[in-house]
Amino acid sequence: MKDFELIYASQLRAKQRESRALVIDIRDRKEYEREHWPGAVSYPYDQLEQKTARLPKNRKLILYCDHGGGSMQMARMLGEQGYHVASVVGGYEAMKKISKNYFKNRENM
């Protein structure tokens, strides 16, 4: 049984809106400060485990890292603790590609 959901970068905006999900960037703080997904909060991977008490259990959590492996691992751990959690397949690298296409397509409207 899987205790978390996998979502694709192309689904992120819709999932974020429909469930009022909290998007969490688990990359290190410097990467987050350089660039991050709009509305995301920073909880670096190496600190997140100690801060789980701060995370809301009544709200969906969507995690991302650079390429998806770390967020999938953390999503599994949080899911086992009863959190409603998802991980973005391909991580921030995939999200950046989707975001560039999204903004490029919006300019052509």
Short mmCIF file of N, CA and C in Angstrom, two decimals:
data_model
loop_
_atom_site.label_atom_id
_atom_site.label_comp_id
_atom_site.label_asym_id
_atom_site.label_seq_id
_atom_site.Cartn_x
_atom_site.Cartn_y
_atom_site.Cartn_z
N MET A 1 0.83 -1.18 0.00
CA MET A 1 0.00 0.00 0.00
C MET A 1 0.88 1.25 0.00
N LYS A 2 0.55 2.17 -0.87
CA LYS A 2 1.30 3.42 -0.95
C LYS A 2 0.63 4.44 -0.04
N ASP A 3 1.43 5.11 0.78
CA ASP A 3 0.90 6.07 1.73
C ASP A 3 1.01 7.51 1.24
N PHE A 4 1.30 7.67 -0.05
CA PHE A 4 1.40 9.00 -0.63
C PHE A 4 1.02 8.92 -2.10
N GLU A 5 0.83 10.08 -2.70
CA GLU A 5 0.42 10.17 -4.10
C GLU A 5 1.57 10.74 -4.92
N LEU A 6 1.69 10.30 -6.15
CA LEU A 6 2.64 10.90 -7.08
C LEU A 6 1.85 11.80 -8.02
N ILE A 7 2.33 13.02 -8.22
CA ILE A 7 1.68 13.91 -9.18
C ILE A 7 2.74 14.42 -10.15
N TYR A 8 2.30 14.71 -11.35
CA TYR A 8 3.19 15.25 -12.37
C TYR A 8 3.20 16.77 -12.29
N ALA A 9 4.30 17.36 -12.70
CA ALA A 9 4.44 18.81 -12.67
C ALA A 9 3.28 19.48 -13.41
N SER A 10 2.83 18.86 -14.47
CA SER A 10 1.72 19.43 -15.25
C SER A 10 0.41 19.48 -14.47
N GLN A 11 0.30 18.69 -13.40
CA GLN A 11 -0.90 18.65 -12.57
C GLN A 11 -0.81 19.58 -11.36
N LEU A 12 0.36 20.12 -11.09
CA LEU A 12 0.60 20.82 -9.84
C LEU A 12 -0.31 22.01 -9.62
N ARG A 13 -0.45 22.88 -10.59
CA ARG A 13 -1.31 24.07 -10.39
C ARG A 13 -2.74 23.68 -10.02
N ALA A 14 -3.29 22.72 -10.75
CA ALA A 14 -4.67 22.28 -10.49
C ALA A 14 -4.79 21.64 -9.11
N LYS A 15 -3.85 20.78 -8.76
CA LYS A 15 -3.88 20.11 -7.45
C LYS A 15 -3.74 21.12 -6.33
N GLN A 16 -2.89 22.11 -6.55
CA GLN A 16 -2.67 23.14 -5.54
C GLN A 16 -3.95 23.94 -5.30
N ARG A 17 -4.63 24.28 -6.37
CA ARG A 17 -5.87 25.06 -6.27
C ARG A 17 -7.03 24.25 -5.69
N GLU A 18 -7.24 23.06 -6.23
CA GLU A 18 -8.44 22.30 -5.85
C GLU A 18 -8.41 21.82 -4.41
N SER A 19 -7.24 21.57 -3.88
CA SER A 19 -7.19 21.04 -2.52
C SER A 19 -6.61 22.03 -1.51
N ARG A 20 -6.34 23.26 -1.95
CA ARG A 20 -5.70 24.24 -1.08
C ARG A 20 -4.45 23.64 -0.45
N ALA A 21 -3.71 22.89 -1.23
CA ALA A 21 -2.53 22.18 -0.74
C ALA A 21 -1.42 23.15 -0.33
N LEU A 22 -0.64 22.70 0.63
CA LEU A 22 0.56 23.42 1.05
C LEU A 22 1.71 22.82 0.25
N VAL A 23 2.35 23.63 -0.58
CA VAL A 23 3.48 23.17 -1.39
C VAL A 23 4.76 23.42 -0.60
N ILE A 24 5.55 22.36 -0.44
CA ILE A 24 6.76 22.43 0.39
C ILE A 24 7.99 22.09 -0.44
N ASP A 25 8.92 23.03 -0.46
CA ASP A 25 10.21 22.88 -1.13
C ASP A 25 11.17 22.28 -0.10
N ILE A 26 11.66 21.06 -0.37
CA ILE A 26 12.55 20.42 0.60
C ILE A 26 14.02 20.53 0.18
N ARG A 27 14.30 21.34 -0.83
CA ARG A 27 15.70 21.59 -1.20
C ARG A 27 16.35 22.46 -0.12
N ASP A 28 17.67 22.63 -0.18
CA ASP A 28 18.29 23.46 0.85
C ASP A 28 17.87 24.92 0.70
N ARG A 29 18.03 25.66 1.75
CA ARG A 29 17.53 27.04 1.84
C ARG A 29 18.08 27.93 0.72
N LYS A 30 19.34 27.75 0.35
CA LYS A 30 19.94 28.59 -0.70
C LYS A 30 19.26 28.36 -2.04
N GLU A 31 18.94 27.11 -2.34
CA GLU A 31 18.23 26.81 -3.59
C GLU A 31 16.84 27.44 -3.58
N TYR A 32 16.16 27.35 -2.45
CA TYR A 32 14.84 27.95 -2.30
C TYR A 32 14.92 29.47 -2.51
N GLU A 33 15.89 30.10 -1.88
CA GLU A 33 16.03 31.55 -1.99
C GLU A 33 16.37 31.99 -3.42
N ARG A 34 17.10 31.16 -4.15
CA ARG A 34 17.46 31.48 -5.53
C ARG A 34 16.21 31.45 -6.42
N GLU A 35 15.38 30.43 -6.28
CA GLU A 35 14.12 30.32 -7.01
C GLU A 35 13.30 29.18 -6.43
N HIS A 36 11.99 29.37 -6.46
CA HIS A 36 11.09 28.34 -5.95
C HIS A 36 9.71 28.52 -6.59
N TRP A 37 8.88 27.51 -6.40
CA TRP A 37 7.52 27.53 -6.93
C TRP A 37 6.72 28.60 -6.20
N PRO A 38 5.91 29.39 -6.92
CA PRO A 38 5.10 30.43 -6.27
C PRO A 38 4.20 29.85 -5.17
N GLY A 39 4.30 30.43 -3.99
CA GLY A 39 3.49 30.00 -2.86
C GLY A 39 4.10 28.88 -2.03
N ALA A 40 5.23 28.34 -2.48
CA ALA A 40 5.87 27.24 -1.73
C ALA A 40 6.55 27.78 -0.48
N VAL A 41 6.60 26.93 0.55
CA VAL A 41 7.34 27.24 1.76
C VAL A 41 8.57 26.35 1.81
N SER A 42 9.58 26.78 2.54
CA SER A 42 10.83 26.04 2.62
C SER A 42 10.94 25.26 3.92
N TYR A 43 11.07 23.94 3.78
CA TYR A 43 11.40 23.05 4.88
C TYR A 43 12.47 22.11 4.35
N PRO A 44 13.75 22.48 4.46
CA PRO A 44 14.81 21.63 3.90
C PRO A 44 14.73 20.18 4.39
N TYR A 45 15.08 19.27 3.51
CA TYR A 45 15.00 17.83 3.77
C TYR A 45 15.62 17.45 5.10
N ASP A 46 16.82 17.97 5.36
CA ASP A 46 17.54 17.57 6.58
C ASP A 46 16.92 18.13 7.85
N GLN A 47 15.95 19.04 7.74
CA GLN A 47 15.30 19.61 8.91
C GLN A 47 13.82 19.20 9.03
N LEU A 48 13.26 18.70 7.96
CA LEU A 48 11.81 18.45 7.92
C LEU A 48 11.36 17.41 8.93
N GLU A 49 12.15 16.37 9.10
CA GLU A 49 11.75 15.30 10.02
C GLU A 49 11.55 15.82 11.44
N GLN A 50 12.39 16.77 11.88
CA GLN A 50 12.24 17.33 13.22
C GLN A 50 11.08 18.32 13.30
N LYS A 51 10.61 18.82 12.16
CA LYS A 51 9.57 19.85 12.17
C LYS A 51 8.19 19.32 11.77
N THR A 52 8.01 18.02 11.76
CA THR A 52 6.72 17.48 11.31
C THR A 52 5.57 17.93 12.18
N ALA A 53 5.82 18.24 13.45
CA ALA A 53 4.74 18.69 14.34
C ALA A 53 4.14 20.02 13.85
N ARG A 54 4.90 20.78 13.09
CA ARG A 54 4.42 22.07 12.56
C ARG A 54 3.54 21.91 11.32
N LEU A 55 3.56 20.74 10.72
CA LEU A 55 2.82 20.53 9.47
C LEU A 55 1.35 20.21 9.76
N PRO A 56 0.44 20.80 8.98
CA PRO A 56 -0.99 20.54 9.21
C PRO A 56 -1.42 19.16 8.69
N LYS A 57 -2.11 18.41 9.52
CA LYS A 57 -2.61 17.10 9.09
C LYS A 57 -3.95 17.22 8.38
N ASN A 58 -4.58 18.39 8.48
CA ASN A 58 -5.89 18.58 7.85
C ASN A 58 -5.78 19.23 6.47
N ARG A 59 -4.60 19.27 5.92
CA ARG A 59 -4.37 19.90 4.62
C ARG A 59 -3.42 19.03 3.80
N LYS A 60 -3.65 18.94 2.52
CA LYS A 60 -2.76 18.15 1.65
C LYS A 60 -1.41 18.84 1.56
N LEU A 61 -0.35 18.05 1.61
CA LEU A 61 1.01 18.53 1.46
C LEU A 61 1.56 18.04 0.14
N ILE A 62 2.15 18.93 -0.64
CA ILE A 62 2.80 18.55 -1.89
C ILE A 62 4.28 18.90 -1.76
N LEU A 63 5.12 17.88 -1.81
CA LEU A 63 6.56 18.06 -1.63
C LEU A 63 7.29 18.02 -2.97
N TYR A 64 8.35 18.82 -3.06
CA TYR A 64 9.24 18.70 -4.20
C TYR A 64 10.68 18.94 -3.78
N CYS A 65 11.60 18.31 -4.52
CA CYS A 65 13.03 18.51 -4.34
C CYS A 65 13.59 18.82 -5.73
N ASP A 66 14.85 18.54 -5.98
CA ASP A 66 15.44 18.84 -7.30
C ASP A 66 14.88 17.95 -8.40
N HIS A 67 14.93 16.63 -8.17
CA HIS A 67 14.55 15.69 -9.23
C HIS A 67 13.46 14.70 -8.83
N GLY A 68 13.01 14.73 -7.59
CA GLY A 68 11.88 13.90 -7.18
C GLY A 68 12.19 12.76 -6.23
N GLY A 69 13.43 12.33 -6.14
CA GLY A 69 13.76 11.19 -5.28
C GLY A 69 13.63 11.49 -3.80
N GLY A 70 14.19 12.61 -3.38
CA GLY A 70 14.13 12.99 -1.96
C GLY A 70 12.72 13.27 -1.49
N SER A 71 11.94 13.94 -2.34
CA SER A 71 10.57 14.26 -1.95
C SER A 71 9.71 13.00 -1.88
N MET A 72 10.00 12.03 -2.74
CA MET A 72 9.26 10.78 -2.70
C MET A 72 9.56 10.04 -1.39
N GLN A 73 10.82 10.03 -0.99
CA GLN A 73 11.22 9.39 0.26
C GLN A 73 10.54 10.07 1.46
N MET A 74 10.57 11.40 1.48
CA MET A 74 9.95 12.14 2.58
C MET A 74 8.43 11.98 2.56
N ALA A 75 7.83 11.96 1.37
CA ALA A 75 6.38 11.77 1.26
C ALA A 75 5.97 10.41 1.84
N ARG A 76 6.76 9.40 1.57
CA ARG A 76 6.47 8.06 2.11
C ARG A 76 6.49 8.10 3.64
N MET A 77 7.51 8.74 4.21
CA MET A 77 7.62 8.82 5.66
C MET A 77 6.44 9.59 6.27
N LEU A 78 6.08 10.73 5.68
CA LEU A 78 4.97 11.53 6.20
C LEU A 78 3.64 10.80 6.01
N GLY A 79 3.48 10.12 4.89
CA GLY A 79 2.26 9.34 4.66
C GLY A 79 2.07 8.27 5.70
N GLU A 80 3.15 7.62 6.10
CA GLU A 80 3.08 6.59 7.14
C GLU A 80 2.69 7.19 8.49
N GLN A 81 2.91 8.50 8.66
CA GLN A 81 2.56 9.19 9.91
C GLN A 81 1.15 9.78 9.86
N GLY A 82 0.43 9.52 8.77
CA GLY A 82 -0.95 9.96 8.69
C GLY A 82 -1.19 11.27 7.94
N TYR A 83 -0.16 11.82 7.32
CA TYR A 83 -0.34 13.04 6.53
C TYR A 83 -0.89 12.70 5.15
N HIS A 84 -1.69 13.59 4.60
CA HIS A 84 -2.20 13.46 3.23
C HIS A 84 -1.15 14.16 2.35
N VAL A 85 -0.33 13.38 1.66
CA VAL A 85 0.87 13.93 1.04
C VAL A 85 1.07 13.43 -0.38
N ALA A 86 1.70 14.28 -1.19
CA ALA A 86 2.04 13.93 -2.57
C ALA A 86 3.47 14.38 -2.85
N SER A 87 4.08 13.77 -3.85
CA SER A 87 5.42 14.14 -4.30
C SER A 87 5.35 14.44 -5.80
N VAL A 88 6.06 15.47 -6.21
CA VAL A 88 6.08 15.86 -7.63
C VAL A 88 7.12 15.03 -8.36
N VAL A 89 6.68 14.26 -9.35
CA VAL A 89 7.57 13.44 -10.17
C VAL A 89 8.49 14.37 -10.97
N GLY A 90 9.78 14.12 -10.88
CA GLY A 90 10.75 14.94 -11.62
C GLY A 90 11.19 16.19 -10.88
N GLY A 91 10.53 16.50 -9.76
CA GLY A 91 10.93 17.60 -8.90
C GLY A 91 10.91 18.97 -9.56
N TYR A 92 11.73 19.86 -9.02
CA TYR A 92 11.73 21.25 -9.47
C TYR A 92 12.19 21.37 -10.93
N GLU A 93 13.04 20.48 -11.36
CA GLU A 93 13.49 20.53 -12.77
C GLU A 93 12.30 20.36 -13.71
N ALA A 94 11.42 19.43 -13.42
CA ALA A 94 10.21 19.23 -14.24
C ALA A 94 9.26 20.41 -14.08
N MET A 95 9.16 20.94 -12.88
CA MET A 95 8.27 22.07 -12.62
C MET A 95 8.70 23.31 -13.40
N LYS A 96 10.01 23.54 -13.50
CA LYS A 96 10.51 24.70 -14.25
C LYS A 96 10.13 24.61 -15.72
N LYS A 97 10.22 23.41 -16.28
CA LYS A 97 9.86 23.22 -17.69
C LYS A 97 8.39 23.52 -17.91
N ILE A 98 7.55 23.02 -17.03
CA ILE A 98 6.11 23.26 -17.13
C ILE A 98 5.81 24.75 -16.96
N SER A 99 6.46 25.36 -15.99
CA SER A 99 6.24 26.78 -15.71
C SER A 99 6.62 27.65 -16.90
N LYS A 100 7.76 27.35 -17.54
CA LYS A 100 8.19 28.12 -18.71
C LYS A 100 7.16 27.99 -19.83
N ASN A 101 6.68 26.78 -20.06
CA ASN A 101 5.67 26.57 -21.10
C ASN A 101 4.36 27.27 -20.74
N TYR A 102 4.01 27.24 -19.47
CA TYR A 102 2.77 27.88 -19.03
C TYR A 102 2.83 29.39 -19.31
N PHE A 103 3.92 30.03 -18.91
CA PHE A 103 4.01 31.47 -19.10
C PHE A 103 4.16 31.84 -20.57
N LYS A 104 4.87 31.01 -21.33
CA LYS A 104 5.01 31.27 -22.76
C LYS A 104 3.65 31.18 -23.43
N ASN A 105 2.85 30.17 -23.09
CA ASN A 105 1.53 30.01 -23.68
C ASN A 105 0.58 31.14 -23.25
N ARG A 106 0.70 31.63 -22.04
CA ARG A 106 -0.16 32.71 -21.56
C ARG A 106 0.12 34.01 -22.34
N GLU A 107 1.38 34.24 -22.70
CA GLU A 107 1.74 35.44 -23.46
C GLU A 107 1.13 35.43 -24.86
N ASN A 108 0.91 34.23 -25.41
CA ASN A 108 0.38 34.11 -26.76
C ASN A 108 -1.15 34.20 -26.81
N MET A 109 -1.80 34.36 -25.69
CA MET A 109 -3.26 34.41 -25.67
C MET A 109 -3.76 35.77 -26.08
#
